[in-house]
Amino acid sequence: MTNNKKKVTIGICTYRRPEQLKELLVSIFEANDTSEFILTIAIVDNDENRSANEVASLFYNENINVIYHCEFSRNISDVRNKCIGIANDNESDYILFLDDDETISPNYFISLAKMLNQYDTDVVIGPVITCYYPQTSQWVIVSKLFERVRKKTGTILSTGNTGNALVSMALIEKVGLFNRAFGQSGGEDSEFFYRCKQHGAKLTWCDETEVFEYLSLDRANLQYAIKRGRRGGQTFSKIRKNHYSLDKKAIIITTRSIVGLFGVLASLPLIAFTGKRKGTILLVNSIARLGQIEGLFGRETKMYGE
């Protein structure tokens, strides 16, 4: 009997990472016990040269349906929305967003099935565990600058991201698609999940649905972390600024200026004296606070489409 199985489309947005995409697909096909689900994989390639097409074709004869599409728009929201469109056409109950540079844990779908059976939730967010190449600078590993906080399973979240997220298609029907205005700056997932919360959606953490992501060497540096932190701050305000009063904006400008500048000044000696092993998280968080001020005035840092 398959009528009780949940139909899930795995949405993978990809751009010029064929080898990493292949590793992700292998991890999905080799996962233990997917019997609770009817799976479809939607690969949406944002490379006009179709660099993911050959990899996708390697999996066409497997037991999970694989759909390949090339999306020419240089806007990450359009790419994600194409994944949703494929899930819609497939009459899926859920869409599972995974990044093309990740791999899933062997028991991922066992843990996901257990989560859905135990919790009434619209969204399941799981951990993305940072892994490091041998060439990675030691300070990057010790500082934990690129690592994410983990939570207890069942924790209700105020926001989410698409690195490891299962979303109900019924919720998407209410909330709408990813916002194109965030499609080059990034932060489109933050804006999407903000709207989900505005619609009363329940976002729940599942610590057992683990995915693993190797930190690419070109991103394993302080400059990239600062750029990402700044963009995160800008996005935070861009999402919310239309709901802020003038008084609220004035308070944000004042407090973020003081806290942000103090944090930057406090972090610099720590970074200098410890060889970046300490102080980098404080610096990036402080830059993010200053980025919130920029976001109020419409300033944004592009992360995609360049």
PDB file of C-alpha atoms in Angstrom:
ATOM      1  CA  MET A   1       0.000   0.000   0.000  1.00  0.00           C
ATOM      2  CA  THR A   2       1.369   3.426  -0.957  1.00  0.00           C
ATOM      3  CA  ASN A   3      -1.618   5.658  -0.290  1.00  0.00           C
ATOM      4  CA  ASN A   4      -0.376   6.528   3.216  1.00  0.00           C
ATOM      5  CA  LYS A   5       3.071   7.429   2.004  1.00  0.00           C
ATOM      6  CA  LYS A   6       4.008  11.100   1.917  1.00  0.00           C
ATOM      7  CA  LYS A   7       4.969  12.457  -1.483  1.00  0.00           C
ATOM      8  CA  VAL A   8       8.137  14.520  -1.198  1.00  0.00           C
ATOM      9  CA  THR A   9       9.937  16.406  -3.941  1.00  0.00           C
ATOM     10  CA  ILE A  10      13.581  17.060  -3.096  1.00  0.00           C
ATOM     11  CA  GLY A  11      14.392  20.482  -4.548  1.00  0.00           C
ATOM     12  CA  ILE A  12      18.072  20.955  -5.390  1.00  0.00           C
ATOM     13  CA  CYS A  13      19.202  24.298  -6.800  1.00  0.00           C
ATOM     14  CA  THR A  14      22.618  23.908  -8.392  1.00  0.00           C
ATOM     15  CA  TYR A  15      25.246  26.055 -10.086  1.00  0.00           C
ATOM     16  CA  ARG A  16      28.471  24.629 -11.497  1.00  0.00           C
ATOM     17  CA  ARG A  17      29.028  21.982  -8.815  1.00  0.00           C
ATOM     18  CA  PRO A  18      28.615  18.719 -10.739  1.00  0.00           C
ATOM     19  CA  GLU A  19      30.895  16.609  -8.542  1.00  0.00           C
ATOM     20  CA  GLN A  20      29.322  17.800  -5.297  1.00  0.00           C
ATOM     21  CA  LEU A  21      25.857  17.353  -6.778  1.00  0.00           C
ATOM     22  CA  LYS A  22      26.762  13.773  -7.634  1.00  0.00           C
ATOM     23  CA  GLU A  23      27.833  13.136  -4.023  1.00  0.00           C
ATOM     24  CA  LEU A  24      24.513  14.508  -2.772  1.00  0.00           C
ATOM     25  CA  LEU A  25      22.526  12.330  -5.161  1.00  0.00           C
ATOM     26  CA  VAL A  26      24.515   9.243  -4.172  1.00  0.00           C
ATOM     27  CA  SER A  27      23.794   9.958  -0.488  1.00  0.00           C
ATOM     28  CA  ILE A  28      20.070  10.203  -1.252  1.00  0.00           C
ATOM     29  CA  PHE A  29      19.970   6.982  -3.264  1.00  0.00           C
ATOM     30  CA  GLU A  30      22.020   5.128  -0.631  1.00  0.00           C
ATOM     31  CA  ALA A  31      19.952   6.382   2.330  1.00  0.00           C
ATOM     32  CA  ASN A  32      18.447   3.753   4.612  1.00  0.00           C
ATOM     33  CA  ASP A  33      14.712   2.957   4.442  1.00  0.00           C
ATOM     34  CA  THR A  34      12.871   5.568   2.401  1.00  0.00           C
ATOM     35  CA  SER A  35       9.727   3.413   2.502  1.00  0.00           C
ATOM     36  CA  GLU A  36       7.621   6.061   4.279  1.00  0.00           C
ATOM     37  CA  PHE A  37       7.966   8.388   1.291  1.00  0.00           C
ATOM     38  CA  ILE A  38       7.421   8.573  -2.446  1.00  0.00           C
ATOM     39  CA  LEU A  39      10.433  10.601  -3.508  1.00  0.00           C
ATOM     40  CA  THR A  40      11.073  12.743  -6.563  1.00  0.00           C
ATOM     41  CA  ILE A  41      14.283  14.707  -7.086  1.00  0.00           C
ATOM     42  CA  ALA A  42      14.007  18.056  -8.892  1.00  0.00           C
ATOM     43  CA  ILE A  43      17.394  19.347 -10.046  1.00  0.00           C
ATOM     44  CA  VAL A  44      17.166  22.968 -11.175  1.00  0.00           C
ATOM     45  CA  ASP A  45      20.376  24.053 -12.867  1.00  0.00           C
ATOM     46  CA  ASN A  46      21.153  27.789 -12.912  1.00  0.00           C
ATOM     47  CA  ASP A  47      24.099  27.311 -15.273  1.00  0.00           C
ATOM     48  CA  GLU A  48      23.257  28.165 -18.884  1.00  0.00           C
ATOM     49  CA  ASN A  49      25.867  25.589 -19.935  1.00  0.00           C
ATOM     50  CA  ARG A  50      23.817  22.871 -18.185  1.00  0.00           C
ATOM     51  CA  SER A  51      26.764  21.598 -16.157  1.00  0.00           C
ATOM     52  CA  ALA A  52      24.450  19.467 -13.972  1.00  0.00           C
ATOM     53  CA  ASN A  53      22.705  17.724 -16.869  1.00  0.00           C
ATOM     54  CA  GLU A  54      25.241  14.936 -17.295  1.00  0.00           C
ATOM     55  CA  VAL A  55      25.250  14.165 -13.566  1.00  0.00           C
ATOM     56  CA  ALA A  56      21.455  14.124 -13.440  1.00  0.00           C
ATOM     57  CA  SER A  57      21.336  11.709 -16.378  1.00  0.00           C
ATOM     58  CA  LEU A  58      23.406   9.176 -14.432  1.00  0.00           C
ATOM     59  CA  PHE A  59      20.471   8.671 -12.063  1.00  0.00           C
ATOM     60  CA  TYR A  60      17.557   8.502 -14.515  1.00  0.00           C
ATOM     61  CA  ASN A  61      17.240   4.725 -14.368  1.00  0.00           C
ATOM     62  CA  GLU A  62      17.272   4.514 -10.587  1.00  0.00           C
ATOM     63  CA  ASN A  63      14.305   3.848  -8.294  1.00  0.00           C
ATOM     64  CA  ILE A  64      13.679   7.534  -7.513  1.00  0.00           C
ATOM     65  CA  ASN A  65      12.292   9.770 -10.243  1.00  0.00           C
ATOM     66  CA  VAL A  66      14.796  12.480 -11.229  1.00  0.00           C
ATOM     67  CA  ILE A  67      13.644  15.613 -13.066  1.00  0.00           C
ATOM     68  CA  TYR A  68      16.175  18.023 -14.582  1.00  0.00           C
ATOM     69  CA  HIS A  69      15.441  21.626 -15.560  1.00  0.00           C
ATOM     70  CA  CYS A  70      17.725  24.489 -16.586  1.00  0.00           C
ATOM     71  CA  GLU A  71      16.632  27.876 -15.229  1.00  0.00           C
ATOM     72  CA  PHE A  72      18.340  30.766 -17.054  1.00  0.00           C
ATOM     73  CA  SER A  73      17.202  33.573 -14.749  1.00  0.00           C
ATOM     74  CA  ARG A  74      20.105  34.719 -12.552  1.00  0.00           C
ATOM     75  CA  ASN A  75      17.855  35.053  -9.549  1.00  0.00           C
ATOM     76  CA  ILE A  76      17.958  32.396  -6.809  1.00  0.00           C
ATOM     77  CA  SER A  77      14.284  32.977  -5.986  1.00  0.00           C
ATOM     78  CA  ASP A  78      13.320  31.982  -9.534  1.00  0.00           C
ATOM     79  CA  VAL A  79      15.410  28.828  -9.177  1.00  0.00           C
ATOM     80  CA  ARG A  80      13.763  27.876  -5.877  1.00  0.00           C
ATOM     81  CA  ASN A  81      10.337  28.685  -7.282  1.00  0.00           C
ATOM     82  CA  LYS A  82      10.956  26.330 -10.196  1.00  0.00           C
ATOM     83  CA  CYS A  83      11.586  23.566  -7.651  1.00  0.00           C
ATOM     84  CA  ILE A  84       8.240  24.419  -6.086  1.00  0.00           C
ATOM     85  CA  GLY A  85       6.581  24.351  -9.506  1.00  0.00           C
ATOM     86  CA  ILE A  86       7.894  20.844 -10.141  1.00  0.00           C
ATOM     87  CA  ALA A  87       6.698  19.750  -6.684  1.00  0.00           C
ATOM     88  CA  ASN A  88       3.286  21.218  -7.489  1.00  0.00           C
ATOM     89  CA  ASP A  89       3.099  19.410 -10.816  1.00  0.00           C
ATOM     90  CA  ASN A  90       4.040  16.227  -8.977  1.00  0.00           C
ATOM     91  CA  GLU A  91       1.211  16.789  -6.459  1.00  0.00           C
ATOM     92  CA  SER A  92       3.696  16.503  -3.604  1.00  0.00           C
ATOM     93  CA  ASP A  93       2.752  16.860   0.035  1.00  0.00           C
ATOM     94  CA  TYR A  94       6.119  18.420   0.879  1.00  0.00           C
ATOM     95  CA  ILE A  95       9.179  19.916  -0.734  1.00  0.00           C
ATOM     96  CA  LEU A  96      12.565  19.191   0.829  1.00  0.00           C
ATOM     97  CA  PHE A  97      15.198  21.830   0.096  1.00  0.00           C
ATOM     98  CA  LEU A  98      18.812  20.655   0.126  1.00  0.00           C
ATOM     99  CA  ASP A  99      21.911  22.487  -1.121  1.00  0.00           C
ATOM    100  CA  ASP A 100      24.003  21.055  -3.937  1.00  0.00           C
ATOM    101  CA  ASP A 101      27.177  20.944  -1.807  1.00  0.00           C
ATOM    102  CA  GLU A 102      25.672  18.798   0.954  1.00  0.00           C
ATOM    103  CA  THR A 103      25.232  15.100   1.665  1.00  0.00           C
ATOM    104  CA  ILE A 104      22.542  13.611   3.878  1.00  0.00           C
ATOM    105  CA  SER A 105      23.087  11.218   6.785  1.00  0.00           C
ATOM    106  CA  PRO A 106      22.293   7.517   6.111  1.00  0.00           C
ATOM    107  CA  ASN A 107      19.268   7.527   8.450  1.00  0.00           C
ATOM    108  CA  TYR A 108      17.942  10.887   7.250  1.00  0.00           C
ATOM    109  CA  PHE A 109      14.592   9.640   5.976  1.00  0.00           C
ATOM    110  CA  ILE A 110      14.071   7.346   8.966  1.00  0.00           C
ATOM    111  CA  SER A 111      14.493  10.358  11.259  1.00  0.00           C
ATOM    112  CA  LEU A 112      12.300  12.534   9.043  1.00  0.00           C
ATOM    113  CA  ALA A 113       9.483   9.975   9.041  1.00  0.00           C
ATOM    114  CA  LYS A 114       9.673   9.689  12.823  1.00  0.00           C
ATOM    115  CA  MET A 115       9.583  13.483  13.125  1.00  0.00           C
ATOM    116  CA  LEU A 116       6.472  13.822  10.975  1.00  0.00           C
ATOM    117  CA  ASN A 117       4.725  11.039  12.880  1.00  0.00           C
ATOM    118  CA  GLN A 118       5.460  12.610  16.278  1.00  0.00           C
ATOM    119  CA  TYR A 119       5.049  16.330  15.588  1.00  0.00           C
ATOM    120  CA  ASP A 120       2.295  18.350  13.953  1.00  0.00           C
ATOM    121  CA  THR A 121       4.375  20.882  12.053  1.00  0.00           C
ATOM    122  CA  ASP A 122       4.368  22.803   8.781  1.00  0.00           C
ATOM    123  CA  VAL A 123       8.147  22.984   8.430  1.00  0.00           C
ATOM    124  CA  VAL A 124      10.985  20.756   9.612  1.00  0.00           C
ATOM    125  CA  ILE A 125      14.425  22.363   9.868  1.00  0.00           C
ATOM    126  CA  GLY A 126      17.494  20.200  10.472  1.00  0.00           C
ATOM    127  CA  PRO A 127      21.179  20.799  11.187  1.00  0.00           C
ATOM    128  CA  VAL A 128      23.782  21.537   8.533  1.00  0.00           C
ATOM    129  CA  ILE A 129      27.052  20.244   9.954  1.00  0.00           C
ATOM    130  CA  THR A 130      30.174  22.003   8.703  1.00  0.00           C
ATOM    131  CA  CYS A 131      33.050  19.776   7.578  1.00  0.00           C
ATOM    132  CA  TYR A 132      36.549  20.950   6.705  1.00  0.00           C
ATOM    133  CA  TYR A 133      39.054  20.111   4.005  1.00  0.00           C
ATOM    134  CA  PRO A 134      42.593  19.278   5.222  1.00  0.00           C
ATOM    135  CA  GLN A 135      43.899  22.530   3.711  1.00  0.00           C
ATOM    136  CA  THR A 136      41.559  24.684   5.816  1.00  0.00           C
ATOM    137  CA  SER A 137      43.353  27.181   8.057  1.00  0.00           C
ATOM    138  CA  GLN A 138      43.399  26.044  11.674  1.00  0.00           C
ATOM    139  CA  TRP A 139      41.918  29.300  12.968  1.00  0.00           C
ATOM    140  CA  VAL A 140      38.775  28.707  10.878  1.00  0.00           C
ATOM    141  CA  ILE A 141      38.215  25.360  12.593  1.00  0.00           C
ATOM    142  CA  VAL A 142      39.093  26.514  16.122  1.00  0.00           C
ATOM    143  CA  SER A 143      37.017  29.704  15.953  1.00  0.00           C
ATOM    144  CA  LYS A 144      33.898  27.793  14.772  1.00  0.00           C
ATOM    145  CA  LEU A 145      33.061  30.869  12.723  1.00  0.00           C
ATOM    146  CA  PHE A 146      31.240  28.871  10.063  1.00  0.00           C
ATOM    147  CA  GLU A 147      29.421  26.426  12.347  1.00  0.00           C
ATOM    148  CA  ARG A 148      25.705  26.575  13.138  1.00  0.00           C
ATOM    149  CA  VAL A 149      23.973  26.249  16.479  1.00  0.00           C
ATOM    150  CA  ARG A 150      22.112  22.987  17.069  1.00  0.00           C
ATOM    151  CA  LYS A 151      18.919  22.661  19.084  1.00  0.00           C
ATOM    152  CA  LYS A 152      16.827  20.032  20.808  1.00  0.00           C
ATOM    153  CA  THR A 153      14.395  18.145  18.594  1.00  0.00           C
ATOM    154  CA  GLY A 154      10.933  19.668  18.918  1.00  0.00           C
ATOM    155  CA  THR A 155      12.194  23.214  19.471  1.00  0.00           C
ATOM    156  CA  ILE A 156       9.870  25.752  17.846  1.00  0.00           C
ATOM    157  CA  LEU A 157      11.819  28.158  15.642  1.00  0.00           C
ATOM    158  CA  SER A 158      11.263  31.807  14.794  1.00  0.00           C
ATOM    159  CA  THR A 159      12.943  31.493  11.389  1.00  0.00           C
ATOM    160  CA  GLY A 160      14.576  28.983   9.072  1.00  0.00           C
ATOM    161  CA  ASN A 161      16.781  28.505   6.038  1.00  0.00           C
ATOM    162  CA  THR A 162      16.706  26.293   2.976  1.00  0.00           C
ATOM    163  CA  GLY A 163      19.936  24.386   3.628  1.00  0.00           C
ATOM    164  CA  ASN A 164      17.942  21.541   5.174  1.00  0.00           C
ATOM    165  CA  ALA A 165      14.232  22.286   5.222  1.00  0.00           C
ATOM    166  CA  LEU A 166      11.070  20.276   4.630  1.00  0.00           C
ATOM    167  CA  VAL A 167       8.122  22.559   3.830  1.00  0.00           C
ATOM    168  CA  SER A 168       4.461  21.643   3.500  1.00  0.00           C
ATOM    169  CA  MET A 169       3.091  22.421   0.046  1.00  0.00           C
ATOM    170  CA  ALA A 170      -0.177  23.428   1.709  1.00  0.00           C
ATOM    171  CA  LEU A 171       1.758  26.118   3.577  1.00  0.00           C
ATOM    172  CA  ILE A 172       3.366  27.381   0.361  1.00  0.00           C
ATOM    173  CA  GLU A 173      -0.085  27.675  -1.187  1.00  0.00           C
ATOM    174  CA  LYS A 174      -1.014  30.076   1.640  1.00  0.00           C
ATOM    175  CA  VAL A 175       2.276  31.951   1.938  1.00  0.00           C
ATOM    176  CA  GLY A 176       3.292  32.243  -1.698  1.00  0.00           C
ATOM    177  CA  LEU A 177       6.583  31.786  -3.510  1.00  0.00           C
ATOM    178  CA  PHE A 178      10.075  33.081  -2.795  1.00  0.00           C
ATOM    179  CA  ASN A 179      10.368  36.841  -3.251  1.00  0.00           C
ATOM    180  CA  ARG A 180      12.299  37.891  -6.368  1.00  0.00           C
ATOM    181  CA  ALA A 181      13.383  41.112  -4.646  1.00  0.00           C
ATOM    182  CA  PHE A 182      15.766  38.983  -2.545  1.00  0.00           C
ATOM    183  CA  GLY A 183      16.967  36.873  -5.455  1.00  0.00           C
ATOM    184  CA  GLN A 184      20.388  38.474  -5.922  1.00  0.00           C
ATOM    185  CA  SER A 185      21.179  39.754  -2.451  1.00  0.00           C
ATOM    186  CA  GLY A 186      20.281  36.413  -0.904  1.00  0.00           C
ATOM    187  CA  GLY A 187      18.185  36.122   2.228  1.00  0.00           C
ATOM    188  CA  GLU A 188      15.216  34.966   0.174  1.00  0.00           C
ATOM    189  CA  ASP A 189      14.821  32.020   2.527  1.00  0.00           C
ATOM    190  CA  SER A 190      14.806  34.279   5.611  1.00  0.00           C
ATOM    191  CA  GLU A 191      12.096  36.423   4.020  1.00  0.00           C
ATOM    192  CA  PHE A 192      10.096  33.344   3.047  1.00  0.00           C
ATOM    193  CA  PHE A 193      10.168  31.845   6.534  1.00  0.00           C
ATOM    194  CA  TYR A 194       9.360  35.254   8.042  1.00  0.00           C
ATOM    195  CA  ARG A 195       6.156  35.222   5.985  1.00  0.00           C
ATOM    196  CA  CYS A 196       5.511  31.659   7.109  1.00  0.00           C
ATOM    197  CA  LYS A 197       5.586  32.793  10.738  1.00  0.00           C
ATOM    198  CA  GLN A 198       3.345  35.748   9.878  1.00  0.00           C
ATOM    199  CA  HIS A 199       0.808  33.220   8.596  1.00  0.00           C
ATOM    200  CA  GLY A 200       0.973  31.267  11.849  1.00  0.00           C
ATOM    201  CA  ALA A 201       3.077  28.398  10.537  1.00  0.00           C
ATOM    202  CA  LYS A 202       4.872  26.076  12.927  1.00  0.00           C
ATOM    203  CA  LEU A 203       8.602  25.642  12.249  1.00  0.00           C
ATOM    204  CA  THR A 204      10.118  22.769  14.223  1.00  0.00           C
ATOM    205  CA  TRP A 205      13.713  21.657  14.682  1.00  0.00           C
ATOM    206  CA  CYS A 206      14.731  18.027  14.137  1.00  0.00           C
ATOM    207  CA  ASP A 207      18.289  17.404  15.310  1.00  0.00           C
ATOM    208  CA  GLU A 208      18.455  13.906  13.837  1.00  0.00           C
ATOM    209  CA  THR A 209      17.903  14.880  10.178  1.00  0.00           C
ATOM    210  CA  GLU A 210      21.556  15.729   9.670  1.00  0.00           C
ATOM    211  CA  VAL A 211      23.197  16.961   6.502  1.00  0.00           C
ATOM    212  CA  PHE A 212      26.908  17.589   6.015  1.00  0.00           C
ATOM    213  CA  GLU A 213      28.534  20.404   4.104  1.00  0.00           C
ATOM    214  CA  TYR A 214      32.223  20.895   3.368  1.00  0.00           C
ATOM    215  CA  LEU A 215      33.277  24.520   3.728  1.00  0.00           C
ATOM    216  CA  SER A 216      34.760  25.468   0.363  1.00  0.00           C
ATOM    217  CA  LEU A 217      38.277  26.866   0.577  1.00  0.00           C
ATOM    218  CA  ASP A 218      37.343  30.057  -1.278  1.00  0.00           C
ATOM    219  CA  ARG A 219      34.835  30.845   1.501  1.00  0.00           C
ATOM    220  CA  ALA A 220      37.022  29.803   4.436  1.00  0.00           C
ATOM    221  CA  ASN A 221      38.198  33.318   5.190  1.00  0.00           C
ATOM    222  CA  LEU A 222      37.221  36.285   7.310  1.00  0.00           C
ATOM    223  CA  GLN A 223      36.389  38.490   4.327  1.00  0.00           C
ATOM    224  CA  TYR A 224      33.648  36.147   3.154  1.00  0.00           C
ATOM    225  CA  ALA A 225      32.251  35.762   6.684  1.00  0.00           C
ATOM    226  CA  ILE A 226      32.085  39.547   7.054  1.00  0.00           C
ATOM    227  CA  LYS A 227      30.332  39.914   3.692  1.00  0.00           C
ATOM    228  CA  ARG A 228      27.807  37.245   4.643  1.00  0.00           C
ATOM    229  CA  GLY A 229      27.231  38.772   8.084  1.00  0.00           C
ATOM    230  CA  ARG A 230      26.731  42.218   6.600  1.00  0.00           C
ATOM    231  CA  ARG A 231      24.257  40.865   4.078  1.00  0.00           C
ATOM    232  CA  GLY A 232      22.419  39.019   6.846  1.00  0.00           C
ATOM    233  CA  GLY A 233      21.978  42.248   8.780  1.00  0.00           C
ATOM    234  CA  GLN A 234      20.793  44.093   5.690  1.00  0.00           C
ATOM    235  CA  THR A 235      18.285  41.350   4.955  1.00  0.00           C
ATOM    236  CA  PHE A 236      16.951  41.382   8.521  1.00  0.00           C
ATOM    237  CA  SER A 237      15.953  45.039   8.182  1.00  0.00           C
ATOM    238  CA  LYS A 238      14.866  44.788   4.553  1.00  0.00           C
ATOM    239  CA  ILE A 239      12.307  42.161   5.561  1.00  0.00           C
ATOM    240  CA  ARG A 240      10.934  44.121   8.501  1.00  0.00           C
ATOM    241  CA  LYS A 241      11.424  47.829   7.738  1.00  0.00           C
ATOM    242  CA  ASN A 242       7.951  48.383   6.289  1.00  0.00           C
ATOM    243  CA  HIS A 243       6.498  47.263   9.631  1.00  0.00           C
ATOM    244  CA  TYR A 244       8.694  49.623  11.650  1.00  0.00           C
ATOM    245  CA  SER A 245       7.546  53.022  12.872  1.00  0.00           C
ATOM    246  CA  LEU A 246       9.903  56.017  12.615  1.00  0.00           C
ATOM    247  CA  ASP A 247      10.552  55.736  16.355  1.00  0.00           C
ATOM    248  CA  LYS A 248      11.431  52.062  15.993  1.00  0.00           C
ATOM    249  CA  LYS A 249      13.835  52.849  13.151  1.00  0.00           C
ATOM    250  CA  ALA A 250      15.487  55.578  15.230  1.00  0.00           C
ATOM    251  CA  ILE A 251      15.967  53.156  18.124  1.00  0.00           C
ATOM    252  CA  ILE A 252      17.482  50.544  15.805  1.00  0.00           C
ATOM    253  CA  ILE A 253      19.896  53.064  14.282  1.00  0.00           C
ATOM    254  CA  THR A 254      21.019  54.258  17.716  1.00  0.00           C
ATOM    255  CA  THR A 255      21.368  50.890  19.440  1.00  0.00           C
ATOM    256  CA  ARG A 256      22.889  49.024  16.500  1.00  0.00           C
ATOM    257  CA  SER A 257      25.413  51.824  15.962  1.00  0.00           C
ATOM    258  CA  ILE A 258      26.570  51.730  19.576  1.00  0.00           C
ATOM    259  CA  VAL A 259      26.582  47.952  19.993  1.00  0.00           C
ATOM    260  CA  GLY A 260      27.972  47.304  16.520  1.00  0.00           C
ATOM    261  CA  LEU A 261      30.850  49.772  16.729  1.00  0.00           C
ATOM    262  CA  PHE A 262      31.731  48.693  20.267  1.00  0.00           C
ATOM    263  CA  GLY A 263      31.746  45.062  19.163  1.00  0.00           C
ATOM    264  CA  VAL A 264      34.014  45.800  16.206  1.00  0.00           C
ATOM    265  CA  LEU A 265      36.483  47.687  18.398  1.00  0.00           C
ATOM    266  CA  ALA A 266      36.422  44.983  21.079  1.00  0.00           C
ATOM    267  CA  SER A 267      36.947  42.180  18.568  1.00  0.00           C
ATOM    268  CA  LEU A 268      40.000  43.564  16.791  1.00  0.00           C
ATOM    269  CA  PRO A 269      42.524  43.104  19.656  1.00  0.00           C
ATOM    270  CA  LEU A 270      41.209  39.574  20.267  1.00  0.00           C
ATOM    271  CA  ILE A 271      41.641  38.719  16.612  1.00  0.00           C
ATOM    272  CA  ALA A 272      45.137  40.189  16.505  1.00  0.00           C
ATOM    273  CA  PHE A 273      46.414  38.525  19.695  1.00  0.00           C
ATOM    274  CA  THR A 274      44.917  35.064  19.045  1.00  0.00           C
ATOM    275  CA  GLY A 275      45.585  34.749  15.327  1.00  0.00           C
ATOM    276  CA  LYS A 276      41.829  34.899  14.591  1.00  0.00           C
ATOM    277  CA  ARG A 277      41.093  31.989  16.929  1.00  0.00           C
ATOM    278  CA  LYS A 278      38.937  34.304  19.052  1.00  0.00           C
ATOM    279  CA  GLY A 279      37.009  37.441  18.257  1.00  0.00           C
ATOM    280  CA  THR A 280      35.909  36.599  14.727  1.00  0.00           C
ATOM    281  CA  ILE A 281      32.346  35.664  15.713  1.00  0.00           C
ATOM    282  CA  LEU A 282      32.034  38.907  17.694  1.00  0.00           C
ATOM    283  CA  LEU A 283      33.316  40.874  14.691  1.00  0.00           C
ATOM    284  CA  VAL A 284      30.928  39.248  12.216  1.00  0.00           C
ATOM    285  CA  ASN A 285      27.944  39.634  14.574  1.00  0.00           C
ATOM    286  CA  SER A 286      28.848  43.291  15.082  1.00  0.00           C
ATOM    287  CA  ILE A 287      29.096  43.860  11.334  1.00  0.00           C
ATOM    288  CA  ALA A 288      25.663  42.232  11.013  1.00  0.00           C
ATOM    289  CA  ARG A 289      24.235  44.761  13.475  1.00  0.00           C
ATOM    290  CA  LEU A 290      25.676  47.610  11.443  1.00  0.00           C
ATOM    291  CA  GLY A 291      24.242  45.919   8.356  1.00  0.00           C
ATOM    292  CA  GLN A 292      20.787  46.235   9.911  1.00  0.00           C
ATOM    293  CA  ILE A 293      21.192  50.004   9.724  1.00  0.00           C
ATOM    294  CA  GLU A 294      22.167  49.773   6.051  1.00  0.00           C
ATOM    295  CA  GLY A 295      19.117  47.620   5.404  1.00  0.00           C
ATOM    296  CA  LEU A 296      16.811  50.346   6.692  1.00  0.00           C
ATOM    297  CA  PHE A 297      18.119  52.597   3.922  1.00  0.00           C
ATOM    298  CA  GLY A 298      17.844  49.994   1.181  1.00  0.00           C
ATOM    299  CA  ARG A 299      21.534  49.104   0.960  1.00  0.00           C
ATOM    300  CA  GLU A 300      22.184  45.501  -0.063  1.00  0.00           C
ATOM    301  CA  THR A 301      25.162  43.267  -0.770  1.00  0.00           C
ATOM    302  CA  LYS A 302      24.736  40.982  -3.766  1.00  0.00           C
ATOM    303  CA  MET A 303      25.523  37.312  -3.181  1.00  0.00           C
ATOM    304  CA  TYR A 304      24.009  35.824  -6.363  1.00  0.00           C
ATOM    305  CA  GLY A 305      23.642  36.610 -10.031  1.00  0.00           C
ATOM    306  CA  GLU A 306      26.924  38.406 -10.572  1.00  0.00           C
TER     307      GLU A 306
END
